[in-house]
mmCIF file of C-alpha atoms in Angstrom:
data_model
loop_
_atom_site.group_PDB
_atom_site.id
_atom_site.type_symbol
_atom_site.label_atom_id
_atom_site.label_comp_id
_atom_site.label_asym_id
_atom_site.label_seq_id
_atom_site.Cartn_x
_atom_site.Cartn_y
_atom_site.Cartn_z
ATOM 1 C CA UNK L 1 124.597 -125.741 67.680
ATOM 2 C CA UNK L 2 127.785 -124.355 66.137
ATOM 3 C CA UNK L 3 127.449 -121.135 64.176
ATOM 4 C CA UNK L 4 129.323 -122.697 61.256
ATOM 5 C CA UNK L 5 129.152 -126.386 60.363
ATOM 6 C CA UNK L 6 131.579 -128.067 57.987
ATOM 7 C CA UNK L 7 131.876 -131.744 57.173
ATOM 8 C CA UNK L 8 135.323 -132.707 58.504
ATOM 9 C CA UNK L 9 135.706 -135.564 56.017
ATOM 10 C CA UNK L 10 138.276 -136.866 55.388
ATOM 11 C CA UNK L 11 137.680 -136.720 51.668
ATOM 12 C CA UNK L 12 139.800 -138.811 49.300
ATOM 13 C CA UNK L 13 139.480 -138.378 45.521
ATOM 14 C CA UNK L 14 141.444 -139.411 42.425
ATOM 15 C CA UNK L 15 143.424 -136.844 40.482
ATOM 16 C CA UNK L 16 141.227 -134.968 38.014
ATOM 17 C CA UNK L 17 138.041 -135.284 40.078
ATOM 18 C CA UNK L 18 135.712 -132.400 40.850
ATOM 19 C CA UNK L 19 135.667 -131.693 44.565
ATOM 20 C CA UNK L 20 132.829 -130.025 46.433
ATOM 21 C CA UNK L 21 133.395 -128.644 49.928
ATOM 22 C CA UNK L 22 130.509 -127.176 51.879
ATOM 23 C CA UNK L 23 129.596 -125.189 54.957
ATOM 24 C CA UNK L 24 126.309 -124.215 56.504
ATOM 25 C CA UNK L 25 125.828 -121.416 58.985
ATOM 26 C CA UNK L 26 123.136 -120.092 61.297
ATOM 27 C CA UNK L 27 124.020 -116.393 61.728
ATOM 28 C CA UNK L 28 122.181 -114.422 59.028
ATOM 29 C CA UNK L 29 124.379 -111.383 59.781
ATOM 30 C CA UNK L 30 127.423 -112.987 58.133
ATOM 31 C CA UNK L 31 128.313 -110.975 55.030
ATOM 32 C CA UNK L 32 131.902 -111.920 54.231
ATOM 33 C CA UNK L 33 132.784 -115.483 53.301
ATOM 34 C CA UNK L 34 136.220 -116.973 52.880
ATOM 35 C CA UNK L 35 137.969 -120.228 52.194
ATOM 36 C CA UNK L 36 141.369 -120.886 53.691
ATOM 37 C CA UNK L 37 143.725 -123.688 52.699
ATOM 38 C CA UNK L 38 146.094 -125.217 55.223
ATOM 39 C CA UNK L 39 148.918 -127.498 54.193
ATOM 40 C CA UNK L 40 150.369 -129.925 56.698
ATOM 41 C CA UNK L 41 152.526 -128.205 59.352
ATOM 42 C CA UNK L 42 151.660 -124.747 57.999
ATOM 43 C CA UNK L 43 149.278 -121.969 58.956
ATOM 44 C CA UNK L 44 146.098 -121.384 56.906
ATOM 45 C CA UNK L 45 146.290 -119.141 53.816
ATOM 46 C CA UNK L 46 143.423 -117.266 52.205
ATOM 47 C CA UNK L 47 142.260 -119.024 49.044
ATOM 48 C CA UNK L 48 138.973 -117.362 48.090
ATOM 49 C CA UNK L 49 136.963 -114.401 49.326
ATOM 50 C CA UNK L 50 133.342 -113.522 48.547
ATOM 51 C CA UNK L 51 131.165 -110.693 49.736
ATOM 52 C CA UNK L 52 127.448 -111.471 50.156
ATOM 53 C CA UNK L 53 125.776 -113.850 47.690
ATOM 54 C CA UNK L 54 126.986 -115.065 44.317
ATOM 55 C CA UNK L 55 129.799 -116.920 42.638
ATOM 56 C CA UNK L 56 133.468 -116.179 42.283
ATOM 57 C CA UNK L 57 135.879 -118.051 40.076
ATOM 58 C CA UNK L 58 139.661 -118.161 40.250
ATOM 59 C CA UNK L 59 141.308 -120.676 37.958
ATOM 60 C CA UNK L 60 140.222 -124.157 39.011
ATOM 61 C CA UNK L 61 138.446 -122.851 42.118
ATOM 62 C CA UNK L 62 134.865 -121.565 42.359
ATOM 63 C CA UNK L 63 133.303 -120.207 45.534
ATOM 64 C CA UNK L 64 129.511 -120.004 45.826
ATOM 65 C CA UNK L 65 127.431 -118.293 48.477
ATOM 66 C CA UNK L 66 123.698 -118.836 48.886
ATOM 67 C CA UNK L 67 122.577 -116.547 51.687
ATOM 68 C CA UNK L 68 118.936 -117.590 51.416
ATOM 69 C CA UNK L 69 119.949 -121.147 52.328
ATOM 70 C CA UNK L 70 122.863 -120.089 54.576
ATOM 71 C CA UNK L 71 125.137 -122.346 52.566
ATOM 72 C CA UNK L 72 128.547 -121.820 50.987
ATOM 73 C CA UNK L 73 130.553 -124.100 48.723
ATOM 74 C CA UNK L 74 134.014 -124.385 47.255
ATOM 75 C CA UNK L 75 134.427 -126.348 44.027
ATOM 76 C CA UNK L 76 137.789 -127.558 42.801
ATOM 77 C CA UNK L 77 137.937 -128.661 39.170
ATOM 78 C CA UNK L 78 140.584 -131.009 37.797
ATOM 79 C CA UNK L 79 141.914 -131.649 41.292
ATOM 80 C CA UNK L 80 145.646 -132.187 41.691
ATOM 81 C CA UNK L 81 147.724 -133.939 44.362
ATOM 82 C CA UNK L 82 149.015 -130.469 45.302
ATOM 83 C CA UNK L 83 145.439 -129.615 46.367
ATOM 84 C CA UNK L 84 145.759 -132.098 49.248
ATOM 85 C CA UNK L 85 145.259 -129.977 52.345
ATOM 86 C CA UNK L 86 142.741 -128.996 55.001
ATOM 87 C CA UNK L 87 140.141 -126.517 53.726
ATOM 88 C CA UNK L 88 138.525 -124.190 56.218
ATOM 89 C CA UNK L 89 135.509 -122.018 55.578
ATOM 90 C CA UNK L 90 135.369 -118.747 57.495
ATOM 91 C CA UNK L 91 132.901 -115.910 57.730
ATOM 92 C CA UNK L 92 132.262 -112.694 59.558
ATOM 93 C CA UNK L 93 129.795 -109.907 60.150
ATOM 94 C CA UNK L 94 130.483 -106.311 59.119
ATOM 95 C CA UNK L 95 131.452 -103.454 61.422
ATOM 96 C CA UNK L 96 131.981 -102.918 65.126
ATOM 97 C CA UNK L 97 135.131 -103.091 67.257
ATOM 98 C CA UNK L 98 135.235 -106.819 66.613
ATOM 99 C CA UNK L 99 135.524 -106.304 62.891
ATOM 100 C CA UNK L 100 138.003 -108.706 61.388
ATOM 101 C CA UNK L 101 136.957 -111.459 63.794
ATOM 102 C CA UNK L 102 136.299 -114.628 61.819
ATOM 103 C CA UNK L 103 134.200 -117.669 62.676
ATOM 104 C CA UNK L 104 135.682 -120.841 61.210
ATOM 105 C CA UNK L 105 134.230 -124.176 60.258
ATOM 106 C CA UNK L 106 135.830 -127.374 61.515
ATOM 107 C CA UNK L 107 137.874 -127.863 58.347
ATOM 108 C CA UNK L 108 137.718 -130.635 55.718
ATOM 109 C CA UNK L 109 140.784 -132.795 55.117
ATOM 110 C CA UNK L 110 141.174 -133.437 51.386
ATOM 111 C CA UNK L 111 143.530 -135.961 49.813
ATOM 112 C CA UNK L 112 143.925 -136.120 46.035
ATOM 113 C CA UNK L 113 145.718 -139.287 45.008
ATOM 114 C CA UNK L 114 147.531 -139.719 41.679
ATOM 115 C CA UNK U 1 156.805 -110.553 51.818
ATOM 116 C CA UNK U 2 154.173 -110.850 54.534
ATOM 117 C CA UNK U 3 155.422 -112.627 57.622
ATOM 118 C CA UNK U 4 154.036 -113.825 60.937
ATOM 119 C CA UNK U 5 156.458 -115.722 63.108
ATOM 120 C CA UNK U 6 155.860 -117.719 66.265
ATOM 121 C CA UNK U 7 158.549 -118.305 68.848
ATOM 122 C CA UNK U 8 158.441 -122.108 68.855
ATOM 123 C CA UNK U 9 157.173 -124.815 66.519
ATOM 124 C CA UNK U 10 156.988 -127.427 69.276
ATOM 125 C CA UNK U 11 156.771 -126.968 73.023
ATOM 126 C CA UNK U 12 156.435 -129.471 75.871
ATOM 127 C CA UNK U 13 155.463 -128.210 79.320
ATOM 128 C CA UNK U 14 154.333 -129.685 82.607
ATOM 129 C CA UNK U 15 150.986 -129.177 84.294
ATOM 130 C CA UNK U 16 150.979 -126.014 86.382
ATOM 131 C CA UNK U 17 153.788 -124.280 84.485
ATOM 132 C CA UNK U 18 153.378 -120.745 83.193
ATOM 133 C CA UNK U 19 153.700 -120.766 79.415
ATOM 134 C CA UNK U 20 154.412 -117.880 77.060
ATOM 135 C CA UNK U 21 153.705 -118.098 73.342
ATOM 136 C CA UNK U 22 155.092 -115.223 71.309
ATOM 137 C CA UNK U 23 153.954 -113.936 67.947
ATOM 138 C CA UNK U 24 155.602 -111.246 65.845
ATOM 139 C CA UNK U 25 154.377 -109.700 62.581
ATOM 140 C CA UNK U 26 156.362 -107.425 60.310
ATOM 141 C CA UNK U 27 153.449 -105.945 58.343
ATOM 142 C CA UNK U 28 152.501 -103.065 60.668
ATOM 143 C CA UNK U 29 149.057 -104.654 61.145
ATOM 144 C CA UNK U 30 146.702 -103.252 63.750
ATOM 145 C CA UNK U 31 144.774 -106.450 64.499
ATOM 146 C CA UNK U 32 146.259 -109.628 65.926
ATOM 147 C CA UNK U 33 144.599 -112.896 66.936
ATOM 148 C CA UNK U 34 145.302 -116.081 68.878
ATOM 149 C CA UNK U 35 143.500 -119.306 67.936
ATOM 150 C CA UNK U 36 143.752 -122.881 68.988
ATOM 151 C CA UNK U 37 143.147 -125.661 66.483
ATOM 152 C CA UNK U 38 141.906 -129.077 67.539
ATOM 153 C CA UNK U 39 140.759 -132.010 65.359
ATOM 154 C CA UNK U 40 137.041 -131.836 64.646
ATOM 155 C CA UNK U 41 136.731 -128.394 66.230
ATOM 156 C CA UNK U 42 138.510 -126.200 63.695
ATOM 157 C CA UNK U 43 139.992 -122.865 64.727
ATOM 158 C CA UNK U 44 138.593 -121.312 67.861
ATOM 159 C CA UNK U 45 139.399 -117.734 68.801
ATOM 160 C CA UNK U 46 141.008 -117.278 72.205
ATOM 161 C CA UNK U 47 141.766 -113.535 72.262
ATOM 162 C CA UNK U 48 142.299 -110.755 69.796
ATOM 163 C CA UNK U 49 143.770 -107.288 69.879
ATOM 164 C CA UNK U 50 142.612 -104.481 67.603
ATOM 165 C CA UNK U 51 145.431 -102.127 68.627
ATOM 166 C CA UNK U 52 148.365 -101.757 71.024
ATOM 167 C CA UNK U 53 147.313 -102.429 74.633
ATOM 168 C CA UNK U 54 143.753 -103.186 73.451
ATOM 169 C CA UNK U 55 142.364 -106.703 73.741
ATOM 170 C CA UNK U 56 139.074 -108.519 73.590
ATOM 171 C CA UNK U 57 138.066 -111.995 74.653
ATOM 172 C CA UNK U 58 137.300 -114.453 71.932
ATOM 173 C CA UNK U 59 135.155 -117.545 72.218
ATOM 174 C CA UNK U 60 137.343 -119.566 74.599
ATOM 175 C CA UNK U 61 139.406 -117.183 76.791
ATOM 176 C CA UNK U 62 139.264 -119.228 80.001
ATOM 177 C CA UNK U 63 142.720 -120.182 81.257
ATOM 178 C CA UNK U 64 144.484 -117.707 78.946
ATOM 179 C CA UNK U 65 145.604 -114.101 79.026
ATOM 180 C CA UNK U 66 147.330 -111.910 76.443
ATOM 181 C CA UNK U 67 149.672 -108.976 76.232
ATOM 182 C CA UNK U 68 150.246 -106.462 73.456
ATOM 183 C CA UNK U 69 152.748 -103.826 74.494
ATOM 184 C CA UNK U 70 154.085 -103.204 70.979
ATOM 185 C CA UNK U 71 152.251 -103.188 67.685
ATOM 186 C CA UNK U 72 154.264 -106.020 66.168
ATOM 187 C CA UNK U 73 154.114 -108.425 69.112
ATOM 188 C CA UNK U 74 151.191 -110.328 70.638
ATOM 189 C CA UNK U 75 151.792 -112.789 73.459
ATOM 190 C CA UNK U 76 149.558 -115.563 74.706
ATOM 191 C CA UNK U 77 150.011 -116.615 78.335
ATOM 192 C CA UNK U 78 148.855 -119.796 79.973
ATOM 193 C CA UNK U 79 148.980 -118.889 83.656
ATOM 194 C CA UNK U 80 148.910 -122.497 84.865
ATOM 195 C CA UNK U 81 149.054 -124.984 82.014
ATOM 196 C CA UNK U 82 146.679 -127.927 82.074
ATOM 197 C CA UNK U 83 146.520 -131.058 79.927
ATOM 198 C CA UNK U 84 143.361 -129.843 78.175
ATOM 199 C CA UNK U 85 145.411 -126.963 76.778
ATOM 200 C CA UNK U 86 147.429 -129.396 74.668
ATOM 201 C CA UNK U 87 146.744 -128.103 71.177
ATOM 202 C CA UNK U 88 148.040 -126.333 68.079
ATOM 203 C CA UNK U 89 148.174 -122.574 68.669
ATOM 204 C CA UNK U 90 147.976 -120.244 65.696
ATOM 205 C CA UNK U 91 148.644 -116.521 65.647
ATOM 206 C CA UNK U 92 147.305 -114.252 62.902
ATOM 207 C CA UNK U 93 147.398 -110.589 61.988
ATOM 208 C CA UNK U 94 145.299 -108.335 59.789
ATOM 209 C CA UNK U 95 145.317 -104.780 58.536
ATOM 210 C CA UNK U 96 142.222 -102.706 59.314
ATOM 211 C CA UNK U 97 142.526 -101.422 55.765
ATOM 212 C CA UNK U 98 142.292 -104.920 54.319
ATOM 213 C CA UNK U 99 139.631 -105.077 51.630
ATOM 214 C CA UNK U 100 139.685 -108.863 51.713
ATOM 215 C CA UNK U 101 139.525 -109.247 55.491
ATOM 216 C CA UNK U 102 142.553 -111.445 55.070
ATOM 217 C CA UNK U 103 144.205 -112.754 58.174
ATOM 218 C CA UNK U 104 147.822 -113.835 57.794
ATOM 219 C CA UNK U 105 148.766 -116.808 59.912
ATOM 220 C CA UNK U 106 151.976 -117.966 61.488
ATOM 221 C CA UNK U 107 153.118 -121.596 61.187
ATOM 222 C CA UNK U 108 151.694 -122.559 64.578
ATOM 223 C CA UNK U 109 153.064 -123.839 67.887
ATOM 224 C CA UNK U 110 152.276 -127.418 68.830
ATOM 225 C CA UNK U 111 152.001 -127.342 72.633
ATOM 226 C CA UNK U 112 151.935 -130.527 74.687
ATOM 227 C CA UNK U 113 151.143 -130.287 78.389
ATOM 228 C CA UNK U 114 152.145 -133.375 80.368
#
């Protein structure tokens, strides 16, 4: 079983839709949770960062972490064609010489069509 | 502006060749990482380095080695390339002082081994 599971999609939605992207994980030691966005032929870029449980909102994007269920989500409101990309969840444990090492989900390919 | 560069965007090599992938960052970051990205598998960590001349194996180090002689440069070496090493290779760097655990990625090298 992978430590982090993410539905690879692909996901295709009309412009203006609400998008929900999800990851589940098995390692209860994960404390830091991130979402990266990767446009075609580019490297991933950090989109959202959350420490421990709770919600974080940034414009049209909301990241949720539910540590009791080992489940994280990224919501995109009023989706735009420019949101078309691969979204990767990532997480890590605190401390140690391997600090900074991230475990990634498989990535979800999202297409928002006009 | 933060920058991670990789020596080639596309590379074609033959089975058995020794392959060098170079990564350079200009942010004075201590940590550097090599990943490979395959459809349905996401990003998998090959090796990382938390300082000059220091390295640790990631999740899939077999068939690879690395070198970090200078802080800004991290090289991935395929000693004898095989067809199952055909993949997208991504380099990333991170500051140990990063409060967001953000890794900055290069644009990737698409390697094809024939």
